[in-house]
PDB file of C-alpha atoms in Angstrom:
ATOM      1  CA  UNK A   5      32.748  35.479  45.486  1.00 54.00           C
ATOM      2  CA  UNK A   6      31.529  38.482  43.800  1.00 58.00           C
ATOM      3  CA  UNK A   7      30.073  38.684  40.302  1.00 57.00           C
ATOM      4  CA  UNK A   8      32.950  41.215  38.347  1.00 60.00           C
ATOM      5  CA  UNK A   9      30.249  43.025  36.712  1.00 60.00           C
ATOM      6  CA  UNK A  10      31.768  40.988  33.122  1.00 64.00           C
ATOM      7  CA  UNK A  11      28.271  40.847  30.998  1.00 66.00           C
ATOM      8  CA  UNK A  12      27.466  38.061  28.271  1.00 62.00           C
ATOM      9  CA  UNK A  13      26.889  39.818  24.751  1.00 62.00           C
ATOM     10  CA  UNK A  14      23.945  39.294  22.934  1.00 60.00           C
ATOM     11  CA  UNK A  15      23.143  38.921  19.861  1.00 56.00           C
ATOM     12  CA  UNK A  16      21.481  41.431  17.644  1.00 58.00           C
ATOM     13  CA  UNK A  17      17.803  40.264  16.437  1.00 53.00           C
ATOM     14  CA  UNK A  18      18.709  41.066  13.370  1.00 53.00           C
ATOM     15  CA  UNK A  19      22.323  38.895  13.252  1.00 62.00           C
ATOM     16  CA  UNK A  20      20.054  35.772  14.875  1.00 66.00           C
ATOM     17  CA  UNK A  21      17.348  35.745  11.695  1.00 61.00           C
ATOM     18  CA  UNK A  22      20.708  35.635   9.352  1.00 65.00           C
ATOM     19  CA  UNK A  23      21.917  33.349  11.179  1.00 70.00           C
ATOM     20  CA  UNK A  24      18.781  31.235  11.251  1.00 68.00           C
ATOM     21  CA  UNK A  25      18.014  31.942   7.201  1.00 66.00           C
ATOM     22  CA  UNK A  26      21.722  30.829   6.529  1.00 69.00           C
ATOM     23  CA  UNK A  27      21.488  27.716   8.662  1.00 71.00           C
ATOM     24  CA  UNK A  28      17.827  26.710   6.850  1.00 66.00           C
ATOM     25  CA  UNK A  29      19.531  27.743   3.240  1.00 64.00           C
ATOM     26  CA  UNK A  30      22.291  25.129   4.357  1.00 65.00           C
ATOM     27  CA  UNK A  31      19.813  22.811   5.434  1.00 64.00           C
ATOM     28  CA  UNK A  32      17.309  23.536   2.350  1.00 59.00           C
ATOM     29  CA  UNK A  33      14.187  23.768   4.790  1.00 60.00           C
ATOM     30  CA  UNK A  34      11.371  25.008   2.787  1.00 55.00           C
ATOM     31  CA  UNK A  35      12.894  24.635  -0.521  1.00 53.00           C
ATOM     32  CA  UNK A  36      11.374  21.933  -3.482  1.00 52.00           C
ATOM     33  CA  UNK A  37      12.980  21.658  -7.133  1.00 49.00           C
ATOM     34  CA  UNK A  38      11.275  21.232  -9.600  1.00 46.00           C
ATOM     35  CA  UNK A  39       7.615  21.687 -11.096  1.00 42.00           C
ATOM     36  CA  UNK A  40       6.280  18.965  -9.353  1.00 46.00           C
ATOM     37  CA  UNK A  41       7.785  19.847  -5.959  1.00 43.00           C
ATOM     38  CA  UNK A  42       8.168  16.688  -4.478  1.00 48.00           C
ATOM     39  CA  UNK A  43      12.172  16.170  -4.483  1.00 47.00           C
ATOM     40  CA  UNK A  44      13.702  18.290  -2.031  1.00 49.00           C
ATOM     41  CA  UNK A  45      16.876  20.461  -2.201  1.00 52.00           C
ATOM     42  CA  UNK A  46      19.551  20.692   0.392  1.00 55.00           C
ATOM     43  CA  UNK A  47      23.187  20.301   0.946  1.00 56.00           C
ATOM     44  CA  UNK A  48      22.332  17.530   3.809  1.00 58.00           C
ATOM     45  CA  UNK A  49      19.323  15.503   1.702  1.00 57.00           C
ATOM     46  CA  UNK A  50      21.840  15.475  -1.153  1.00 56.00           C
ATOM     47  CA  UNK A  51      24.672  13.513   0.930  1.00 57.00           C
ATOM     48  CA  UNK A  52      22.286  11.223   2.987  1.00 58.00           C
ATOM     49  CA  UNK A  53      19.642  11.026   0.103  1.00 57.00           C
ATOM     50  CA  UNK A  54      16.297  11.551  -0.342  1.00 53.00           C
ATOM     51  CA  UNK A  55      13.725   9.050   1.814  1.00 54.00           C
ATOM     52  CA  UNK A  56      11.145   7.953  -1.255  1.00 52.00           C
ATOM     53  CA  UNK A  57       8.379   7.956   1.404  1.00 48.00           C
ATOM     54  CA  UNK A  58       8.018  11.544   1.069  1.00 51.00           C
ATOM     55  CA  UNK A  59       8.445  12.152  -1.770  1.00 54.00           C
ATOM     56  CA  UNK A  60       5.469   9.932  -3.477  1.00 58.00           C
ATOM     57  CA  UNK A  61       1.608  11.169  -3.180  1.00 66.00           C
ATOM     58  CA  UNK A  62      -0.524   8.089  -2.739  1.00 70.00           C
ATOM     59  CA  UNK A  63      -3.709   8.168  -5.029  1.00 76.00           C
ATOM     60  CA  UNK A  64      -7.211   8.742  -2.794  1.00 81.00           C
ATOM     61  CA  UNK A  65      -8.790   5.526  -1.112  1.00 83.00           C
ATOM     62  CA  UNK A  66      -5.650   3.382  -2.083  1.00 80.00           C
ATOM     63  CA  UNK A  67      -4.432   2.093   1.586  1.00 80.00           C
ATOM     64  CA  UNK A  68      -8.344   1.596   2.420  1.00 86.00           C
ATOM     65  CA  UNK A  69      -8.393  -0.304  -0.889  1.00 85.00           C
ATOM     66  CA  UNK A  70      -5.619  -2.371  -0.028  1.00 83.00           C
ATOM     67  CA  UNK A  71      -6.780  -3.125   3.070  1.00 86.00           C
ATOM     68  CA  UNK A  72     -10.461  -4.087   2.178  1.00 89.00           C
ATOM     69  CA  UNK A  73      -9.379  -6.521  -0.407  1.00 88.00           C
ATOM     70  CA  UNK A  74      -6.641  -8.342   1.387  1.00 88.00           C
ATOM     71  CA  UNK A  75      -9.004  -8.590   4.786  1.00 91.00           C
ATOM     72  CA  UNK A  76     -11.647 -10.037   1.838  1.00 89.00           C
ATOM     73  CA  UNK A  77      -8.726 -12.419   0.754  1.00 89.00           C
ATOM     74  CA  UNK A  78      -8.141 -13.143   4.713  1.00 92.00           C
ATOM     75  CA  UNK A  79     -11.404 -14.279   6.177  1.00 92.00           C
ATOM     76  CA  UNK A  80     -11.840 -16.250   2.545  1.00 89.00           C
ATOM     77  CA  UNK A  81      -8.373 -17.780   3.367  1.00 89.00           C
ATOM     78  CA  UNK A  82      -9.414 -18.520   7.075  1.00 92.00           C
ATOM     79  CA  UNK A  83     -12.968 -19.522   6.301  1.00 90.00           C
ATOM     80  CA  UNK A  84     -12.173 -22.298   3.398  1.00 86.00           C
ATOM     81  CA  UNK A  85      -9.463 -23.677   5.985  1.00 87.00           C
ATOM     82  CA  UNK A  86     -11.723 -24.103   8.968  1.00 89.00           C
ATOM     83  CA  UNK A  87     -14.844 -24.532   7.371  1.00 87.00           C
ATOM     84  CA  UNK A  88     -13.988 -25.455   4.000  1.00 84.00           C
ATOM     85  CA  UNK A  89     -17.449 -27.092   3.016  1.00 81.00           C
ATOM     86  CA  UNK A  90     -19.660 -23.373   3.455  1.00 81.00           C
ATOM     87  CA  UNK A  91     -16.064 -22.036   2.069  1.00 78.00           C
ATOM     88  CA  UNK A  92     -16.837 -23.677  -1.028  1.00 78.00           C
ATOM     89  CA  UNK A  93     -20.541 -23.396  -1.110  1.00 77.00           C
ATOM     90  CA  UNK A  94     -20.308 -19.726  -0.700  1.00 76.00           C
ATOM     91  CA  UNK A  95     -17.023 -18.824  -3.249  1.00 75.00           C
ATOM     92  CA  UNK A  96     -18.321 -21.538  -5.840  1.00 70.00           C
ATOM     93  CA  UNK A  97     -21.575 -22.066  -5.222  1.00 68.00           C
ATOM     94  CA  UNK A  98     -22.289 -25.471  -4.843  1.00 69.00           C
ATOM     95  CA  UNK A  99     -21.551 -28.077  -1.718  1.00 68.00           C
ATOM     96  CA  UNK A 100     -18.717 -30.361  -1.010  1.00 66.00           C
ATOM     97  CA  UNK A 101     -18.817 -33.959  -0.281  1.00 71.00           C
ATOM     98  CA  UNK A 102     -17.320 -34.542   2.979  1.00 67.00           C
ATOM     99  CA  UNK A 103     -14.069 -36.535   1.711  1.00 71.00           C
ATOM    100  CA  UNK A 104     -13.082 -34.047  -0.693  1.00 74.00           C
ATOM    101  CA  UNK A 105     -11.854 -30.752   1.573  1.00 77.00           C
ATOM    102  CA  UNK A 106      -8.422 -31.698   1.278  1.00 80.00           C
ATOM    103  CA  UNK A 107      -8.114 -29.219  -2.091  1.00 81.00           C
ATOM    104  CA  UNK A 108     -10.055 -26.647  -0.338  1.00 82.00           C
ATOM    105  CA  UNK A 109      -8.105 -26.387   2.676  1.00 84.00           C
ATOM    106  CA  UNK A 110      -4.750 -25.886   0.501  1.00 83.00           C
ATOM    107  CA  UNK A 111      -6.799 -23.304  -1.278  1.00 84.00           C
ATOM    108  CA  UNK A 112      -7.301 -21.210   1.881  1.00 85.00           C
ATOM    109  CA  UNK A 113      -3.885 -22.062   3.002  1.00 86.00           C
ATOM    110  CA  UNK A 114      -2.959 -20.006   0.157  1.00 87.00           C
ATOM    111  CA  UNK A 115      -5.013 -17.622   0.106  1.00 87.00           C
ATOM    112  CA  UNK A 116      -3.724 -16.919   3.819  1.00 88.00           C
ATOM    113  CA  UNK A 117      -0.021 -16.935   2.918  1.00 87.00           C
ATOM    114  CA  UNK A 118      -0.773 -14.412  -0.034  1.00 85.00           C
ATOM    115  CA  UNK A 119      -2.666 -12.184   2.494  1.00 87.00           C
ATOM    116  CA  UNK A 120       0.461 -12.357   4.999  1.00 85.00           C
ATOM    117  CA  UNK A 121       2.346 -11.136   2.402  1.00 83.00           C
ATOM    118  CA  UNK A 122       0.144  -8.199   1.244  1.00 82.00           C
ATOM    119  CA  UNK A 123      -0.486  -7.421   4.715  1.00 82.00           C
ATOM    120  CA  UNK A 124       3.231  -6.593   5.105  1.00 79.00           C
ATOM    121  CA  UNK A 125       3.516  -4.819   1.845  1.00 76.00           C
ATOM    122  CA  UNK A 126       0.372  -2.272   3.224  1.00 74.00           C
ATOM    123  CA  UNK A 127       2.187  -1.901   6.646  1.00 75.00           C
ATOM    124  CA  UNK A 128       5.468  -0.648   5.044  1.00 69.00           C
ATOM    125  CA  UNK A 129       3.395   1.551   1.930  1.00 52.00           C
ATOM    126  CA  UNK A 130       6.828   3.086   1.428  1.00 56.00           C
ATOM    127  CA  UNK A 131       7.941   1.089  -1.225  1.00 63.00           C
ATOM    128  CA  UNK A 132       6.612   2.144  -4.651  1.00 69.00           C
ATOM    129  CA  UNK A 133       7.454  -0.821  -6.479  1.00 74.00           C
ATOM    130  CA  UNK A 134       5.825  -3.300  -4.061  1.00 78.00           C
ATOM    131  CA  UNK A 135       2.569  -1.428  -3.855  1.00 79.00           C
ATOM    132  CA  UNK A 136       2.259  -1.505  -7.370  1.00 81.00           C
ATOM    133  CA  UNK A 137       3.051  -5.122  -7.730  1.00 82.00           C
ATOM    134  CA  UNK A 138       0.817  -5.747  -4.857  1.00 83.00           C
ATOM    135  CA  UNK A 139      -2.172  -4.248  -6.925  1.00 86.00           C
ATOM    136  CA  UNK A 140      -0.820  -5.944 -10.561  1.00 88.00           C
ATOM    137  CA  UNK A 141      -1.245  -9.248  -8.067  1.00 87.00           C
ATOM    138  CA  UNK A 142      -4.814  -8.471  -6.458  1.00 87.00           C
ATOM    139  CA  UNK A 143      -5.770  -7.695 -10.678  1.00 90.00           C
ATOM    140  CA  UNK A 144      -4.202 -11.196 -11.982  1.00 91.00           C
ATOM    141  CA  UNK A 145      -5.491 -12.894  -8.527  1.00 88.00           C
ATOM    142  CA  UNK A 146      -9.444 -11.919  -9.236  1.00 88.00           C
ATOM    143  CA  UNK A 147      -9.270 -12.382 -12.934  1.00 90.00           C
ATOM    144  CA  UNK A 148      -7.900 -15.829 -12.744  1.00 89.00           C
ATOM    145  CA  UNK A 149     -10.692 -16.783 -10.670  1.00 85.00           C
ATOM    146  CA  UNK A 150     -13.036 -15.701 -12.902  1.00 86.00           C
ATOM    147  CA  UNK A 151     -11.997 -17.262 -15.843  1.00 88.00           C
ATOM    148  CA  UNK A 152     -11.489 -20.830 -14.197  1.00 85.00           C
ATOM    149  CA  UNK A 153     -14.769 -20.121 -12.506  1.00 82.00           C
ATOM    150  CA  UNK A 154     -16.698 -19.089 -15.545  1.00 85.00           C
ATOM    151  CA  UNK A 155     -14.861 -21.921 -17.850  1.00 85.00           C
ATOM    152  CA  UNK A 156     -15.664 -24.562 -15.083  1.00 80.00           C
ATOM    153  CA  UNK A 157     -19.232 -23.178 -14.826  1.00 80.00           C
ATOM    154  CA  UNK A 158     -19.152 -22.415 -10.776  1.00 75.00           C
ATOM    155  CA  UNK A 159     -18.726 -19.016 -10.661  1.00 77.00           C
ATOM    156  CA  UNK A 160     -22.480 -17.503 -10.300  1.00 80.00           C
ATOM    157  CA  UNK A 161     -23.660 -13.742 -11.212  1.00 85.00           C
ATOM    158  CA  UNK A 162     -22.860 -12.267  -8.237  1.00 84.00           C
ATOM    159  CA  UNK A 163     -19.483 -13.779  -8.217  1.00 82.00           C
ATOM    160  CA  UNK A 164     -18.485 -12.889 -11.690  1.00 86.00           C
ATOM    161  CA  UNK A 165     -19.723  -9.271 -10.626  1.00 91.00           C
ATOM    162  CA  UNK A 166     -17.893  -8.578  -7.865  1.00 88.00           C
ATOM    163  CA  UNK A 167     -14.519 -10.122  -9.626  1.00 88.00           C
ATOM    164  CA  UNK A 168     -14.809  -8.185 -12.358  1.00 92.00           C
ATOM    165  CA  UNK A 169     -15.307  -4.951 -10.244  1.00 93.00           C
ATOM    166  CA  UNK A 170     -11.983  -6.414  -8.288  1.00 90.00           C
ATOM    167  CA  UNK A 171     -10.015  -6.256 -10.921  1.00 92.00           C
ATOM    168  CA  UNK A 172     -10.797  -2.877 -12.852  1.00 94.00           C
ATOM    169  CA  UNK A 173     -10.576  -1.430  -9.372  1.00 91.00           C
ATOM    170  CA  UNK A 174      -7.140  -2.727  -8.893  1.00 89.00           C
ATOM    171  CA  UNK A 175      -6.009  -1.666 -11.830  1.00 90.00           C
ATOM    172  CA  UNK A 176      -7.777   1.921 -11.924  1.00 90.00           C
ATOM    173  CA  UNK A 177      -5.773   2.128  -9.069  1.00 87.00           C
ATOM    174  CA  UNK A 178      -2.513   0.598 -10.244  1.00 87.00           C
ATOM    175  CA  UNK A 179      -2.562   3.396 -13.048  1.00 88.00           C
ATOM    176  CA  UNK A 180      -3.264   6.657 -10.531  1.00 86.00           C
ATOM    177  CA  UNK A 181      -0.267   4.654  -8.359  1.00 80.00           C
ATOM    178  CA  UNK A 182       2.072   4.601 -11.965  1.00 71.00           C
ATOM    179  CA  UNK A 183       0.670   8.482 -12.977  1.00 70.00           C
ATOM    180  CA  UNK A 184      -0.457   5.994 -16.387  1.00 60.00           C
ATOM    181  CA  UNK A 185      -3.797   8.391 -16.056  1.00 58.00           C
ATOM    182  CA  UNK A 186      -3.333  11.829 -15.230  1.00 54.00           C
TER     183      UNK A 186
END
Protein backbone atom coordinates (compact mmCIF):
# COMPACT_ATOMS: atom_id res chain seq x y z
CA UNK A 1 0.00 0.00 0.00
CA UNK A 2 1.10 3.28 -1.16
CA UNK A 3 1.20 6.49 0.86
CA UNK A 4 -1.62 8.92 -1.30
CA UNK A 5 0.61 11.78 -0.99
CA UNK A 6 -2.49 13.22 1.78
CA UNK A 7 -0.11 15.53 4.18
CA UNK A 8 -0.94 16.31 8.00
CA UNK A 9 -1.34 20.24 8.46
CA UNK A 10 0.57 21.98 10.82
CA UNK A 11 0.10 24.40 12.87
CA UNK A 12 1.31 27.91 12.52
CA UNK A 13 3.98 28.95 15.38
CA UNK A 14 2.20 31.68 15.85
CA UNK A 15 -1.57 29.85 16.31
CA UNK A 16 0.45 27.23 18.88
CA UNK A 17 1.75 30.30 21.40
CA UNK A 18 -2.18 31.46 21.36
CA UNK A 19 -3.08 28.47 21.88
CA UNK A 20 -0.63 27.84 24.70
CA UNK A 21 -1.27 31.64 26.32
CA UNK A 22 -5.11 30.82 26.16
CA UNK A 23 -4.75 27.40 27.74
CA UNK A 24 -2.29 29.01 30.75
CA UNK A 25 -4.94 32.16 31.00
CA UNK A 26 -7.58 29.25 31.55
CA UNK A 27 -5.40 27.56 33.81
CA UNK A 28 -4.10 30.94 35.60
CA UNK A 29 -0.33 29.72 35.42
CA UNK A 30 1.75 32.58 36.41
CA UNK A 31 -0.91 34.73 37.70
CA UNK A 32 -1.16 35.88 41.83
CA UNK A 33 -4.00 38.34 43.18
CA UNK A 34 -3.44 40.42 45.31
CA UNK A 35 -0.56 42.59 47.00
CA UNK A 36 0.73 39.92 48.85
CA UNK A 37 0.78 37.40 45.99
CA UNK A 38 0.33 34.36 47.68
CA UNK A 39 -3.42 33.28 46.62
CA UNK A 40 -3.49 32.21 43.20
CA UNK A 41 -5.99 32.95 40.37
CA UNK A 42 -7.43 30.47 37.98
CA UNK A 43 -10.61 29.09 36.69
CA UNK A 44 -9.36 25.40 37.88
CA UNK A 45 -7.80 26.54 41.60
CA UNK A 46 -11.14 28.33 42.05
CA UNK A 47 -13.35 25.00 41.59
CA UNK A 48 -10.90 22.52 43.34
CA UNK A 49 -9.59 25.24 45.83
CA UNK A 50 -6.60 26.55 46.85
CA UNK A 51 -3.99 23.92 48.78
CA UNK A 52 -2.98 26.27 52.06
CA UNK A 53 0.50 24.68 51.82
CA UNK A 54 1.44 27.03 49.24
CA UNK A 55 0.14 29.57 49.93
CA UNK A 56 1.77 30.28 53.61
CA UNK A 57 5.64 31.49 53.90
CA UNK A 58 7.11 29.82 56.95
CA UNK A 59 9.19 32.33 59.14
CA UNK A 60 13.30 31.54 58.91
CA UNK A 61 14.69 28.69 61.28
CA UNK A 62 11.05 27.65 62.30
CA UNK A 63 11.02 23.74 61.15
CA UNK A 64 14.77 23.55 62.60
CA UNK A 65 13.23 25.15 65.70
CA UNK A 66 10.60 22.75 65.93
CA UNK A 67 12.63 20.07 65.50
CA UNK A 68 15.45 20.96 68.04
CA UNK A 69 13.03 21.46 70.81
CA UNK A 70 10.83 18.45 70.42
CA UNK A 71 14.16 16.05 69.88
CA UNK A 72 15.20 18.12 73.41
CA UNK A 73 11.66 17.08 74.75
CA UNK A 74 12.43 13.37 73.25
CA UNK A 75 15.69 12.20 74.67
CA UNK A 76 14.37 14.09 78.12
CA UNK A 77 11.20 11.89 77.68
CA UNK A 78 13.35 8.70 76.91
CA UNK A 79 16.09 9.45 79.39
CA UNK A 80 13.75 10.07 82.69
CA UNK A 81 11.95 6.68 81.57
CA UNK A 82 15.00 4.49 81.34
CA UNK A 83 17.17 6.14 83.59
CA UNK A 84 14.98 8.16 85.60
CA UNK A 85 17.43 8.71 88.65
CA UNK A 86 20.36 10.88 86.28
CA UNK A 87 16.86 12.04 84.54
CA UNK A 88 16.10 13.76 87.60
CA UNK A 89 19.49 14.71 88.78
CA UNK A 90 20.17 16.40 85.56
CA UNK A 91 16.44 18.31 84.83
CA UNK A 92 16.13 19.12 88.70
CA UNK A 93 19.20 18.96 90.03
CA UNK A 94 19.30 16.88 92.84
CA UNK A 95 19.23 12.76 93.18
CA UNK A 96 16.45 10.35 93.64
CA UNK A 97 16.08 7.76 96.21
CA UNK A 98 15.78 4.52 94.59
CA UNK A 99 11.96 3.78 95.59
CA UNK A 100 10.70 6.92 94.36
CA UNK A 101 11.08 6.71 90.20
CA UNK A 102 7.66 5.74 89.84
CA UNK A 103 6.65 9.78 89.33
CA UNK A 104 9.58 10.20 87.15
CA UNK A 105 8.96 7.55 84.80
CA UNK A 106 5.22 8.92 84.19
CA UNK A 107 6.96 12.20 83.72
CA UNK A 108 8.99 10.94 80.74
CA UNK A 109 6.12 8.90 79.63
CA UNK A 110 4.66 12.16 78.99
CA UNK A 111 6.99 13.94 77.86
CA UNK A 112 7.32 11.10 75.07
CA UNK A 113 3.62 11.09 74.14
CA UNK A 114 3.74 15.03 73.79
CA UNK A 115 6.84 14.62 71.51
CA UNK A 116 4.87 11.90 69.31
CA UNK A 117 2.46 14.31 68.87
CA UNK A 118 4.64 17.32 67.87
CA UNK A 119 6.63 15.10 65.84
CA UNK A 120 3.57 14.52 63.63
CA UNK A 121 2.48 18.08 63.64
CA UNK A 122 6.36 19.02 62.10
CA UNK A 123 6.03 16.13 59.53
CA UNK A 124 2.72 17.48 58.07
CA UNK A 125 3.92 21.62 58.54
CA UNK A 126 0.93 22.22 56.28
CA UNK A 127 -1.46 23.01 58.72
CA UNK A 128 -1.28 26.61 59.98
CA UNK A 129 -3.32 26.25 62.91
CA UNK A 130 -1.46 23.23 64.36
CA UNK A 131 1.96 24.75 63.96
CA UNK A 132 0.94 27.59 65.79
CA UNK A 133 -0.64 25.69 68.57
CA UNK A 134 2.30 23.47 68.54
CA UNK A 135 4.57 26.56 69.41
CA UNK A 136 1.68 28.26 71.99
CA UNK A 137 2.30 24.48 73.62
CA UNK A 138 6.29 24.32 73.55
CA UNK A 139 5.78 28.34 75.27
CA UNK A 140 3.16 27.11 78.11
CA UNK A 141 5.25 23.63 78.32
CA UNK A 142 8.78 25.52 79.33
CA UNK A 143 7.18 28.20 81.38
CA UNK A 144 5.31 25.83 83.55
CA UNK A 145 8.40 24.18 84.36
CA UNK A 146 9.94 27.04 85.41
CA UNK A 147 7.61 28.32 87.66
CA UNK A 148 7.02 24.89 89.56
CA UNK A 149 10.76 24.57 89.40
CA UNK A 150 11.62 27.97 90.72
CA UNK A 151 8.53 27.87 93.40
CA UNK A 152 9.73 24.32 94.50
CA UNK A 153 13.35 25.59 94.59
CA UNK A 154 14.91 22.75 92.04
CA UNK A 155 15.25 24.49 89.10
CA UNK A 156 19.11 25.78 89.10
CA UNK A 157 20.61 28.86 86.96
CA UNK A 158 21.27 27.15 84.08
CA UNK A 159 17.90 25.62 84.03
CA UNK A 160 15.91 28.71 84.59
CA UNK A 161 18.16 30.14 81.65
CA UNK A 162 17.64 27.95 79.12
CA UNK A 163 13.62 27.84 79.94
CA UNK A 164 13.28 31.18 79.78
CA UNK A 165 15.16 31.40 76.38
CA UNK A 166 12.55 28.35 75.40
CA UNK A 167 9.84 30.17 75.80
CA UNK A 168 10.53 33.78 74.29
CA UNK A 169 11.89 31.75 71.41
CA UNK A 170 8.68 29.97 70.95
CA UNK A 171 6.80 32.70 71.07
CA UNK A 172 9.10 35.14 68.89
CA UNK A 173 8.36 32.57 66.64
CA UNK A 174 4.66 32.02 67.22
CA UNK A 175 4.25 35.86 66.32
CA UNK A 176 6.47 35.81 62.78
CA UNK A 177 4.13 32.35 62.26
CA UNK A 178 0.68 34.76 63.14
CA UNK A 179 2.38 38.03 61.02
CA UNK A 180 1.65 39.59 65.04
CA UNK A 181 5.30 41.32 64.19
CA UNK A 182 5.88 42.50 60.88
Amino acid sequence: MQDTGATVPRKKSSNELQSRFKTRKLLGVGELVGDSGNIYRSKISQLLGTNESLCIRLPRGLLLWSTTVTAYLFLSGLMHLLIPSIGRYIEFDYSLPPDDTFHIRMYGTALLAFTLIFWKIIIFNDIHPELSNLLIAYATLFLMQLLVGVYHGRCCFFHAIFRLFAVIGNLIYWLLLDNRIP
